[in-house]
Amino acid sequence: MQSVDKAAVVKALRELSAYLQLSGENAFKVRAYELAAERIAGLSEELGPLIAEGRLTALPGIGESIAKKIEALATTGTMEPLAQLRDQFPPKILELLTVPELGPKKAKALLDQLGVGSLDDLERACREQKVRALKGFGQKSEEKLLAGLELARRAHASGGRKRLGEVQAQAEALLEWVRAAPGVVRASLGGSVRRQRETVADVDLIASAAHAAPVFAHFERFPQVAEVLGAGASKASVRLKETDLQVDLRVLPDEDFASALHHFTGSKAHHIKLRGLALERGLTISEWGVHRVKGGPAPEPGVARHAHAEAKLPVPDEAALYALLGMQFVPPELREDWGEVEAALEQRLPTDLVTRGDVLGNVHAHSTWSDGADSLEAMARAALALGYSYFTVTEHSQTSGYAGGLTLDRLKAQWDEIDRINETVKGIRLLKGVESDILEDGRLDYPDEVLERLDVVIGSVHQRHGQDEAQMTRRLLAAFDNPFLHIWGHPTGRLLNKREPAPMRLEEVLDKAARKGVIVEVNGCPERMDLSPEHVRLALARGLKLSLSTDAHATRELAAHLPFALACARKGWARRSDVINTFEVSGFLGALRRN
């Protein structure tokens, strides 16, 4: 069988799941398609041979019915049940599911009663105050939907910023492709991807080679290129399939690689500061190198670049560039003009920012006991293979019935399986825990006599994100009074490009967490990346400790999600010692003990 477009299969399965939700299908069937999409997305092998050899059903979570739908799409280009469902709904109906606070039931009610089938329809109905008259909505709901429309439109806007998690894998694949081009000496990602911004608008690649043309020709043959936008002497641009991203590749002589990489990594604000420092030292900085100025001020950037240059200084790497300015090397993630320039001049930038190799334990994960895709033993073995020495078992709690949350009886039954796995899987220790809902009044979702028997209790807000600032602040402050809450999970509840952080007096909440000894999670789920780097810095300023968590719901996410937690932590200047799962298991458990 020819190569099968895996992304198209994943997209079709997710669309089918969404349409089934709108049709009122039972949650188990809906979840089956979501899990199948996750399974296909995480495949490391080609999908075509699996289909041709009839091996799809060997994948966990893919039964005969789903396998047949995938085979039909791969062979005919059509998934008939999906096509039938599409015909039953307006063409833009799925846009509604991207609006915060608007789930499938409410979207269907709006469609049935007001004919709302798109974001434009929804805005019109809200502004005409028709939504508030419907049962289950009201004026407050109408106002929230109007506010959420802006976020939804931002996500759908052509050329809008995309989550780093949507872009990272494709950007890295492109980088490896460019490195394999004829004559390439060095190559790197640049721009906001290299700085690990939570959202990115495009992808920058920088390479060095004696001749650019062969590199550009190879670059344009990347399988995911949808359109070549143009090519010049030192730059070529393409648009990619799936993400619709623009990618710019610049190719320069190797002597200019470090300067160009630095220049096209950014940020603009960081560079403005450095250019000022360079002028004070009689230097100019550009993508073409560092030059010493010959008598008088340097020209404006891009104007007669070498006319006043006395000598081009060697810059073999970025560290050498910073050294010429009398500074510490500034890691790419820190280049945002958040005080890093001043700190580097005073030699006080942290030199031990947390790295992947520092993280010894996986914190926050879900298995098939709740809403995960893989068994607990499979998750444990995958974590062991990644080098983790401990693994916190933290399923959803009973209030999260939509996510398979555990009743008290099922929670206790899981303890027996944890004991069995600890006996049979050597080299990793499973810790008994839970991700307990923080209820509307700040209580946790299990009695204290149950919580006190657990090694790890993560407290998270999963419902009622729409409380006002005072209500949400009171809710969290009350939760921190529970002595058995160890970690505050995905603290602000944001969903990138979909839901803004919950309103709260964050500094007051962080102050209370510091007094009570609550650990603050940095959640690596790419849809969340929560805490943000700015909030990480607020937490660290109060002496709070962090947990870098994967929130993994499948084995592949154990590795895939950690880099996004690391990105937020490093951008927030977190050191190894700030993160409790860089400690061995005894130190980790000790760090959880409350004041």
Coordinates of C-alpha atoms in Angstrom, one line a residue:
M1 CA 0.0 0.0 0.0
Q2 CA 1.2 3.5 -0.7
S3 CA 2.1 5.9 2.0
V4 CA -0.9 6.9 4.1
D5 CA -1.4 10.4 5.4
K6 CA -1.4 9.8 9.1
A7 CA -2.5 13.4 9.9
A8 CA -5.6 13.0 7.7
V9 CA -6.6 9.8 9.5
V10 CA -6.1 11.5 12.9
K11 CA -8.1 14.5 11.7
A12 CA -11.0 12.3 10.4
L13 CA -11.2 10.3 13.7
R14 CA -11.3 13.5 15.8
E15 CA -14.0 15.0 13.6
L16 CA -16.0 11.8 13.8
S17 CA -15.7 12.0 17.6
A18 CA -16.9 15.6 17.6
Y19 CA -19.9 14.9 15.4
L20 CA -20.9 12.0 17.5
Q21 CA -20.8 14.3 20.5
L22 CA -23.1 16.7 18.7
S23 CA -25.4 13.8 17.9
G24 CA -25.7 12.8 21.5
E25 CA -23.8 9.5 21.2
N26 CA -22.8 7.8 24.4
A27 CA -19.5 9.0 26.0
F28 CA -17.7 5.6 25.6
K29 CA -18.2 5.5 21.9
V30 CA -17.0 9.1 21.6
R31 CA -14.0 8.5 23.7
A32 CA -13.1 5.4 21.6
Y33 CA -12.6 7.5 18.5
E34 CA -10.6 10.1 20.5
L35 CA -8.3 7.3 21.9
A36 CA -7.9 5.9 18.4
A37 CA -6.9 9.3 17.1
E38 CA -4.3 9.6 19.9
R39 CA -3.0 6.1 19.1
I40 CA -2.5 6.8 15.4
A41 CA -0.9 10.2 16.1
G42 CA 1.6 8.6 18.4
L43 CA 2.7 5.9 15.9
S44 CA 6.4 5.8 15.2
E45 CA 6.0 3.5 12.2
E46 CA 4.3 4.1 8.9
L47 CA 0.5 3.6 8.9
G48 CA 0.4 2.1 5.4
P49 CA 2.0 -1.3 6.2
L50 CA -0.2 -1.7 9.3
I51 CA -3.3 -1.3 7.1
A52 CA -2.0 -3.5 4.3
E53 CA -1.0 -6.3 6.7
G54 CA -4.2 -6.1 8.7
R55 CA -2.4 -5.2 11.9
L56 CA -4.4 -2.2 12.9
T57 CA -6.4 -4.1 15.5
A58 CA -3.2 -5.1 17.2
L59 CA -2.9 -1.5 18.4
P60 CA -4.4 -1.0 21.8
G61 CA -7.7 0.9 21.6
I62 CA -8.4 0.1 17.9
G63 CA -11.2 -2.4 17.4
E64 CA -12.4 -4.0 14.2
S65 CA -15.0 -1.3 13.5
I66 CA -12.6 1.6 13.8
A67 CA -10.0 -0.3 11.8
K68 CA -12.4 -0.7 9.0
K69 CA -13.1 3.0 8.9
I70 CA -9.4 3.8 8.8
E71 CA -8.9 1.3 6.0
A72 CA -11.7 2.8 4.0
L73 CA -10.3 6.3 4.3
A74 CA -6.8 5.1 3.3
T75 CA -8.1 3.2 0.3
T76 CA -11.0 5.3 -1.0
G77 CA -10.3 8.7 0.5
T78 CA -13.6 8.6 2.3
M79 CA -14.8 7.6 5.7
E80 CA -18.5 7.1 5.0
P81 CA -19.9 7.5 8.5
L82 CA -18.0 10.8 8.8
A83 CA -19.4 12.0 5.4
Q84 CA -22.9 11.1 6.5
L85 CA -22.6 13.0 9.8
R86 CA -21.1 16.1 8.0
D87 CA -24.2 16.1 5.8
Q88 CA -26.4 16.3 8.8
F89 CA -24.8 19.5 10.2
P90 CA -23.9 23.0 8.9
P91 CA -20.4 23.0 7.5
K92 CA -18.9 25.2 10.2
I93 CA -20.6 23.6 13.2
L94 CA -17.4 22.3 14.7
E95 CA -16.1 25.8 15.1
L96 CA -18.6 26.2 18.0
L97 CA -16.8 23.5 20.0
T98 CA -13.7 25.8 20.2
V99 CA -15.6 28.4 22.2
P100 CA -14.9 28.2 25.9
E101 CA -17.9 27.1 28.0
L102 CA -19.7 25.8 25.0
G103 CA -19.9 22.0 25.0
P104 CA -21.6 19.7 22.5
K105 CA -25.0 19.7 24.3
K106 CA -25.2 23.4 24.4
A107 CA -24.0 23.7 20.8
K108 CA -26.7 21.3 19.7
A109 CA -29.3 23.3 21.6
L110 CA -28.2 26.5 19.9
L111 CA -28.4 24.8 16.5
D112 CA -31.8 23.3 17.1
Q113 CA -33.5 26.4 18.7
L114 CA -31.7 29.3 17.0
G115 CA -30.1 27.8 13.9
V116 CA -26.6 28.7 15.2
G117 CA -24.1 26.8 12.9
S118 CA -21.0 29.0 13.0
L119 CA -19.1 31.5 15.0
D120 CA -20.8 34.3 13.1
D121 CA -24.2 32.9 13.8
L122 CA -23.3 32.6 17.5
E123 CA -22.1 36.3 17.7
R124 CA -25.3 37.5 16.0
A125 CA -27.6 35.5 18.3
C126 CA -25.7 36.8 21.4
R127 CA -25.7 40.4 20.3
E128 CA -29.5 40.1 19.5
Q129 CA -29.8 38.7 23.1
K130 CA -31.6 35.6 21.9
V131 CA -29.3 33.2 23.7
R132 CA -30.2 34.4 27.2
A133 CA -33.8 33.3 26.6
L134 CA -32.9 29.7 26.1
K135 CA -33.2 27.2 28.9
G136 CA -29.8 26.5 30.5
F137 CA -28.2 29.7 29.3
G138 CA -29.1 33.1 30.7
Q139 CA -27.6 36.6 30.5
K140 CA -24.3 35.6 32.2
S141 CA -23.8 32.7 29.8
E142 CA -24.5 34.9 26.8
E143 CA -21.8 37.4 28.0
K144 CA -19.3 34.6 28.5
L145 CA -19.9 33.2 25.0
L146 CA -19.3 36.6 23.5
A147 CA -16.1 36.9 25.4
G148 CA -15.1 33.4 24.3
L149 CA -15.7 34.2 20.6
E150 CA -12.6 36.3 20.4
L151 CA -10.4 33.3 21.5
A152 CA -12.1 30.9 19.1
R153 CA -11.7 33.3 16.2
R154 CA -8.0 33.8 17.0
A155 CA -7.6 30.0 16.8
H156 CA -9.3 29.8 13.5
A157 CA -7.8 32.9 11.9
S158 CA -5.7 32.3 8.9
G159 CA -2.1 32.9 9.7
G160 CA -2.8 33.1 13.4
R161 CA -0.4 32.0 16.1
K162 CA -0.4 28.2 16.7
R163 CA 0.5 26.4 19.9
L164 CA 4.1 25.4 20.2
G165 CA 2.9 21.8 20.6
E166 CA 1.2 21.9 17.2
V167 CA 4.4 23.0 15.5
Q168 CA 7.4 21.5 17.4
A169 CA 7.5 18.0 15.9
Q170 CA 7.1 19.3 12.3
A171 CA 9.8 21.9 12.9
E172 CA 12.2 19.3 14.3
A173 CA 11.5 17.0 11.3
L174 CA 12.3 19.9 9.0
L175 CA 15.5 20.6 10.8
E176 CA 16.7 17.1 10.4
W177 CA 15.7 17.3 6.7
V178 CA 17.8 20.4 6.2
R179 CA 20.8 18.9 8.1
A180 CA 20.8 16.1 5.5
A181 CA 21.0 18.6 2.6
P182 CA 24.2 18.6 0.4
G183 CA 26.9 20.8 1.8
V184 CA 25.2 21.8 5.1
V185 CA 27.8 22.3 7.8
R186 CA 25.5 23.4 10.7
A187 CA 21.8 24.0 11.0
S188 CA 19.4 25.0 13.8
L189 CA 15.9 26.2 14.5
G190 CA 15.5 29.9 15.3
G191 CA 12.8 32.3 16.1
S192 CA 10.1 31.8 18.6
V193 CA 10.3 28.0 18.3
R194 CA 13.9 28.0 19.5
R195 CA 12.9 30.4 22.3
Q196 CA 10.1 28.0 23.2
R197 CA 7.3 30.5 23.1
E198 CA 3.9 29.0 23.9
T199 CA 2.6 30.1 20.6
V200 CA 4.4 30.7 17.3
A201 CA 3.5 32.5 14.0
D202 CA 6.1 30.8 11.7
V203 CA 9.2 28.7 11.8
D204 CA 12.8 30.0 11.2
L205 CA 15.6 27.7 10.1
I206 CA 19.3 28.8 9.8
A207 CA 21.9 26.7 8.0
S208 CA 25.5 27.2 6.9
A209 CA 26.9 26.0 3.6
A210 CA 29.3 27.1 0.9
H211 CA 26.4 27.1 -1.7
A212 CA 22.8 27.9 -0.9
A213 CA 21.1 26.7 -4.0
P214 CA 21.5 22.9 -3.4
V215 CA 20.2 23.4 0.2
F216 CA 17.2 25.3 -1.0
A217 CA 16.4 22.6 -3.6
H218 CA 16.5 19.9 -1.0
F219 CA 14.5 22.1 1.5
E220 CA 11.7 22.5 -1.1
R221 CA 11.4 18.7 -1.5
F222 CA 10.4 18.2 2.1
P223 CA 7.3 16.0 1.9
Q224 CA 5.1 18.3 3.9
V225 CA 5.7 21.3 1.7
A226 CA 2.4 22.5 0.2
E227 CA 3.8 25.6 -1.7
V228 CA 7.1 27.2 -2.4
L229 CA 6.6 30.9 -1.7
G230 CA 10.0 32.1 -3.0
A231 CA 13.8 31.8 -3.0
G232 CA 16.6 34.4 -3.2
A233 CA 20.3 34.4 -2.7
S234 CA 20.2 33.6 1.0
K235 CA 16.6 32.9 1.9
A236 CA 13.9 30.5 0.8
S237 CA 10.3 30.3 2.1
V238 CA 7.7 27.5 1.9
R239 CA 4.2 26.9 3.3
L240 CA 3.5 23.5 5.0
K241 CA 0.6 21.2 4.8
E242 CA -1.5 20.4 7.9
T243 CA -0.3 23.4 10.0
D244 CA -0.3 25.9 7.1
L245 CA 2.8 27.5 8.6
Q246 CA 5.3 29.5 6.7
V247 CA 8.9 28.3 7.1
D248 CA 11.9 30.6 6.2
L249 CA 15.3 29.0 5.7
R250 CA 18.4 31.2 5.6
V251 CA 21.7 29.8 4.3
L252 CA 24.9 31.7 5.0
P253 CA 28.7 30.9 5.0
D254 CA 29.7 29.0 8.1
E255 CA 31.7 32.0 9.5
D256 CA 28.4 33.8 9.8
F257 CA 26.3 30.9 11.2
A258 CA 26.5 31.9 14.9
S259 CA 25.7 35.6 14.3
A260 CA 22.8 34.7 12.0
L261 CA 21.5 32.1 14.4
H262 CA 21.6 34.6 17.2
H263 CA 20.0 37.3 15.1
F264 CA 17.1 35.2 13.8
T265 CA 16.4 33.6 17.2
G266 CA 15.4 37.0 18.7
S267 CA 13.6 38.4 20.5
K268 CA 13.5 41.9 19.0
A269 CA 13.5 43.5 22.5
H270 CA 16.6 41.4 23.5
H271 CA 18.4 42.5 20.3
I272 CA 17.7 46.1 20.8
K273 CA 19.4 45.9 24.2
L274 CA 22.4 44.1 22.8
R275 CA 22.8 46.6 19.9
G276 CA 23.0 49.4 22.4
L277 CA 25.6 47.6 24.5
A278 CA 27.6 46.8 21.3
L279 CA 27.7 50.5 20.3
E280 CA 29.0 51.5 23.7
R281 CA 31.9 49.1 23.0
G282 CA 32.5 50.3 19.5
L283 CA 30.9 47.3 17.9
T284 CA 28.0 46.5 15.5
I285 CA 26.0 43.3 15.6
S286 CA 24.0 41.9 12.7
E287 CA 23.2 38.6 11.1
W288 CA 26.4 39.1 9.1
G289 CA 28.7 39.2 12.1
V290 CA 30.2 41.4 14.7
H291 CA 32.3 44.3 13.4
R292 CA 34.4 46.9 15.2
V293 CA 33.3 50.4 14.3
K294 CA 35.8 52.7 12.5
G295 CA 35.6 56.2 13.9
G296 CA 32.1 57.6 14.6
P297 CA 28.8 56.0 15.3
A298 CA 27.7 52.8 13.5
P299 CA 25.2 53.1 10.7
E300 CA 21.5 52.1 11.1
P301 CA 20.9 48.4 10.7
G302 CA 20.8 47.4 7.1
V303 CA 22.5 50.7 5.9
A304 CA 26.1 50.5 4.5
R305 CA 26.8 47.7 6.9
H306 CA 30.5 47.5 6.3
A307 CA 31.3 51.1 5.4
H308 CA 32.4 52.0 8.9
A309 CA 33.7 48.5 9.8
E310 CA 37.3 48.3 10.7
A311 CA 37.4 44.5 11.4
K312 CA 35.1 41.6 11.4
L313 CA 35.5 39.7 14.7
P314 CA 35.5 35.9 14.8
V315 CA 32.2 34.6 16.3
P316 CA 32.5 30.8 16.3
D317 CA 29.4 30.3 18.5
E318 CA 26.8 32.4 20.4
A319 CA 28.8 32.2 23.6
A320 CA 31.6 34.1 21.9
L321 CA 29.2 36.8 20.8
Y322 CA 28.0 37.4 24.4
A323 CA 31.6 37.3 25.6
L324 CA 32.5 40.2 23.2
L325 CA 29.8 42.2 25.1
G326 CA 31.2 41.2 28.5
M327 CA 28.2 39.0 29.3
Q328 CA 27.3 35.5 30.3
F329 CA 25.8 33.3 27.6
V330 CA 22.1 33.8 27.6
P331 CA 20.2 30.6 26.8
P332 CA 17.7 31.0 24.0
E333 CA 14.6 30.6 26.2
L334 CA 15.6 33.6 28.3
R335 CA 16.0 36.1 25.4
E336 CA 12.8 38.1 26.0
D337 CA 14.1 41.3 27.7
W338 CA 12.8 40.1 31.1
G339 CA 15.9 41.2 32.9
E340 CA 18.3 38.6 31.4
V341 CA 20.6 41.2 29.8
E342 CA 21.2 43.0 33.1
A343 CA 21.7 39.7 34.9
A344 CA 24.1 38.4 32.3
L345 CA 26.2 41.6 32.6
E346 CA 26.4 41.1 36.3
Q347 CA 27.2 37.4 35.9
R348 CA 24.2 36.3 37.9
L349 CA 22.1 34.4 35.4
P350 CA 21.3 30.9 36.7
T351 CA 23.8 28.4 35.3
D352 CA 21.8 25.4 36.3
L353 CA 18.5 25.8 34.6
V354 CA 16.6 22.6 34.9
T355 CA 17.2 20.1 32.0
R356 CA 15.6 16.8 30.9
G357 CA 18.4 14.8 32.4
D358 CA 17.7 16.3 35.8
V359 CA 14.1 15.0 36.0
L360 CA 14.0 11.6 37.8
G361 CA 10.3 11.0 38.3
N362 CA 7.2 11.3 36.2
V363 CA 4.5 13.3 38.0
H364 CA 0.8 13.4 37.0
A365 CA -0.4 10.7 34.7
H366 CA -3.6 8.9 33.8
S367 CA -4.2 5.3 32.6
T368 CA -7.2 3.3 31.5
W369 CA -8.3 3.3 35.1
S370 CA -9.7 6.8 34.3
D371 CA -9.4 8.5 30.9
G372 CA -6.0 7.3 29.7
A373 CA -5.3 5.3 26.6
D374 CA -2.9 2.8 28.1
S375 CA -2.9 0.4 31.0
L376 CA -1.2 1.3 34.3
E377 CA 1.5 -1.4 33.8
A378 CA 2.2 -0.1 30.2
M379 CA 2.6 3.4 31.5
A380 CA 4.9 2.2 34.3
R381 CA 7.1 0.2 31.8
A382 CA 7.2 3.1 29.4
A383 CA 8.3 5.5 32.2
L384 CA 11.0 3.0 33.2
A385 CA 12.3 2.8 29.6
L386 CA 12.6 6.6 29.7
G387 CA 14.8 6.4 32.7
Y388 CA 12.3 7.5 35.4
S389 CA 12.9 5.9 38.8
Y390 CA 9.4 6.7 40.2
F391 CA 5.9 7.4 38.8
T392 CA 3.0 9.0 40.5
V393 CA -0.4 7.3 39.8
T394 CA -2.9 10.2 39.8
E395 CA -6.2 9.3 38.1
H396 CA -9.1 11.7 38.1
S397 CA -11.4 11.7 41.2
Q398 CA -15.0 10.8 41.5
T399 CA -16.6 14.2 40.6
S400 CA -14.9 14.0 37.1
G401 CA -17.3 11.2 36.0
Y402 CA -16.9 12.5 32.4
A403 CA -13.2 11.5 32.6
G404 CA -13.7 8.1 34.2
G405 CA -13.0 9.5 37.7
L406 CA -12.5 6.9 40.4
T407 CA -15.1 6.1 43.0
L408 CA -13.7 5.3 46.4
D409 CA -14.1 1.6 45.8
R410 CA -12.2 1.8 42.5
L411 CA -9.5 4.0 44.0
K412 CA -8.9 1.4 46.7
A413 CA -9.0 -1.4 44.1
Q414 CA -6.3 0.4 42.1
W415 CA -4.0 0.3 45.2
D416 CA -3.9 -3.5 44.8
E417 CA -2.8 -3.2 41.2
I418 CA -0.1 -0.6 42.2
D419 CA 1.2 -3.1 44.8
R420 CA 1.3 -5.9 42.1
I421 CA 3.2 -3.7 39.6
N422 CA 5.7 -2.6 42.2
E423 CA 6.3 -6.3 42.8
T424 CA 6.7 -7.3 39.2
V425 CA 8.2 -4.3 37.4
K426 CA 11.6 -3.7 38.9
G427 CA 13.6 -0.4 38.7
I428 CA 10.7 2.0 39.1
R429 CA 8.5 2.7 42.1
L430 CA 4.8 3.6 41.6
L431 CA 3.4 6.1 44.2
K432 CA -0.2 6.0 45.1
G433 CA -2.0 9.2 44.4
V434 CA -4.9 11.0 42.8
E435 CA -5.7 14.2 40.9
S436 CA -8.5 15.4 43.1
D437 CA -11.0 17.9 41.9
I438 CA -11.0 21.2 43.9
L439 CA -14.7 21.6 44.3
E440 CA -16.6 24.9 43.9
D441 CA -16.3 25.7 47.7
G442 CA -12.6 24.7 47.9
R443 CA -13.1 21.2 49.3
L444 CA -11.2 18.2 47.8
D445 CA -13.1 15.4 46.2
Y446 CA -12.4 12.6 48.8
P447 CA -12.6 12.5 52.6
D448 CA -9.5 13.4 54.5
E449 CA -9.2 9.9 55.9
V450 CA -8.7 8.7 52.3
L451 CA -6.4 11.5 51.2
E452 CA -4.1 11.0 54.1
R453 CA -3.4 7.4 52.9
L454 CA -2.0 8.7 49.6
D455 CA 1.6 9.5 48.7
V456 CA 0.7 12.2 46.2
V457 CA -2.5 14.4 46.1
I458 CA -2.7 16.8 43.1
G459 CA -5.6 19.3 43.5
S460 CA -7.0 20.7 40.3
V461 CA -9.9 22.8 39.1
H462 CA -11.7 21.0 36.3
Q463 CA -15.2 22.6 36.4
R464 CA -16.7 26.0 37.0
H465 CA -13.8 27.9 35.5
G466 CA -16.2 30.8 35.0
Q467 CA -16.3 31.8 38.7
D468 CA -15.4 35.5 39.1
E469 CA -12.1 36.6 40.6
A470 CA -13.2 36.7 44.2
Q471 CA -15.0 33.3 44.0
M472 CA -12.0 31.5 42.4
T473 CA -9.5 33.1 44.8
R474 CA -11.6 32.0 47.8
R475 CA -11.9 28.5 46.3
L476 CA -8.2 28.1 46.0
L477 CA -7.3 29.7 49.3
A478 CA -9.7 27.3 51.0
A479 CA -8.2 24.3 49.1
F480 CA -4.8 25.1 50.4
D481 CA -6.0 24.8 53.9
N482 CA -6.4 21.1 53.4
P483 CA -3.2 19.5 54.8
F484 CA -3.4 16.6 52.4
L485 CA -3.2 18.6 49.2
H486 CA 0.4 18.4 48.0
I487 CA 0.5 19.9 44.4
W488 CA -1.7 22.6 42.8
G489 CA -2.4 21.1 39.4
H490 CA -2.5 23.1 36.1
P491 CA -2.9 26.2 38.3
T492 CA -4.6 28.8 36.1
G493 CA -6.7 26.4 34.0
R494 CA -5.7 28.0 30.7
L495 CA -6.1 26.2 27.4
L496 CA -3.8 27.9 24.8
N497 CA -5.8 29.7 22.0
K498 CA -9.0 28.4 23.6
R499 CA -9.5 29.4 27.2
E500 CA -8.0 32.3 29.1
P501 CA -6.6 31.7 32.6
A502 CA -9.2 31.6 35.3
P503 CA -9.7 35.0 37.0
M504 CA -8.0 35.0 40.4
R505 CA -5.8 37.2 42.6
L506 CA -2.8 35.1 41.6
E507 CA -0.2 36.8 43.8
E508 CA -2.4 36.3 46.8
V509 CA -3.0 32.7 46.0
L510 CA 0.8 32.1 45.5
D511 CA 1.5 33.8 48.8
K512 CA -0.9 31.3 50.5
A513 CA 0.7 28.4 48.7
A514 CA 4.1 29.5 49.9
R515 CA 2.9 29.8 53.5
K516 CA 1.3 26.4 53.4
G517 CA 4.0 24.6 51.6
V518 CA 2.0 23.7 48.5
I519 CA 4.0 22.7 45.4
V520 CA 3.0 24.4 42.2
E521 CA 2.7 22.3 39.0
V522 CA 4.1 23.3 35.7
N523 CA 1.9 21.2 33.4
G524 CA 3.5 20.1 30.2
C525 CA 0.3 19.2 28.3
P526 CA 0.9 21.2 25.1
E527 CA -2.7 22.6 25.2
R528 CA -2.0 23.9 28.7
M529 CA 1.7 24.8 29.3
D530 CA 0.5 26.0 32.7
L531 CA 2.1 27.8 34.6
S532 CA 3.2 30.4 32.1
P533 CA 6.9 31.5 32.4
E534 CA 5.8 34.8 33.8
H535 CA 3.9 33.1 36.6
V536 CA 6.8 30.7 37.2
R537 CA 8.9 33.7 38.1
L538 CA 6.2 34.9 40.5
A539 CA 6.2 31.5 42.2
L540 CA 10.0 31.3 42.4
A541 CA 10.2 34.8 43.8
R542 CA 8.1 33.5 46.8
G543 CA 10.4 30.5 47.3
L544 CA 7.8 28.0 46.0
K545 CA 8.9 24.7 44.7
L546 CA 7.7 23.4 41.3
S547 CA 6.7 20.0 39.9
L548 CA 7.4 19.5 36.2
S549 CA 4.4 17.3 35.2
T550 CA 3.5 15.6 32.0
D551 CA -0.3 15.1 32.6
A552 CA 0.3 12.1 30.3
H553 CA -2.8 10.1 29.1
A554 CA -0.8 7.7 27.0
T555 CA 2.7 6.1 27.0
R556 CA 3.9 8.4 24.1
E557 CA 2.9 11.5 26.1
L558 CA 5.4 10.6 28.9
A559 CA 8.2 11.8 26.6
A560 CA 6.3 14.1 24.4
H561 CA 4.9 16.4 27.1
L562 CA 7.9 16.9 29.4
P563 CA 9.7 19.3 27.0
F564 CA 6.8 21.7 27.2
A565 CA 6.9 21.7 31.0
L566 CA 10.7 22.3 30.7
A567 CA 10.1 25.2 28.3
C568 CA 7.9 27.0 30.8
A569 CA 10.1 26.3 33.7
R570 CA 13.4 27.3 32.0
K571 CA 11.8 30.5 30.5
G572 CA 10.8 31.3 34.1
W573 CA 14.4 30.8 35.2
A574 CA 13.8 27.6 37.2
R575 CA 16.9 25.8 38.4
R576 CA 17.3 22.1 39.1
S577 CA 16.9 22.8 42.8
D578 CA 13.6 24.5 42.3
V579 CA 12.0 21.3 40.9
I580 CA 11.0 18.5 43.3
N581 CA 11.0 15.7 40.8
T582 CA 14.7 16.3 40.2
F583 CA 15.0 14.7 43.6
E584 CA 15.3 10.9 44.3
V585 CA 12.1 9.4 45.5
S586 CA 12.8 9.9 49.2
G587 CA 13.6 13.6 48.6
F588 CA 10.5 14.0 46.4
L589 CA 8.2 12.6 49.1
G590 CA 10.0 14.7 51.7
A591 CA 9.3 17.8 49.6
L592 CA 5.6 17.0 49.6
R593 CA 5.3 17.1 53.3
R594 CA 3.4 20.2 54.3
N595 CA 4.5 22.9 56.7

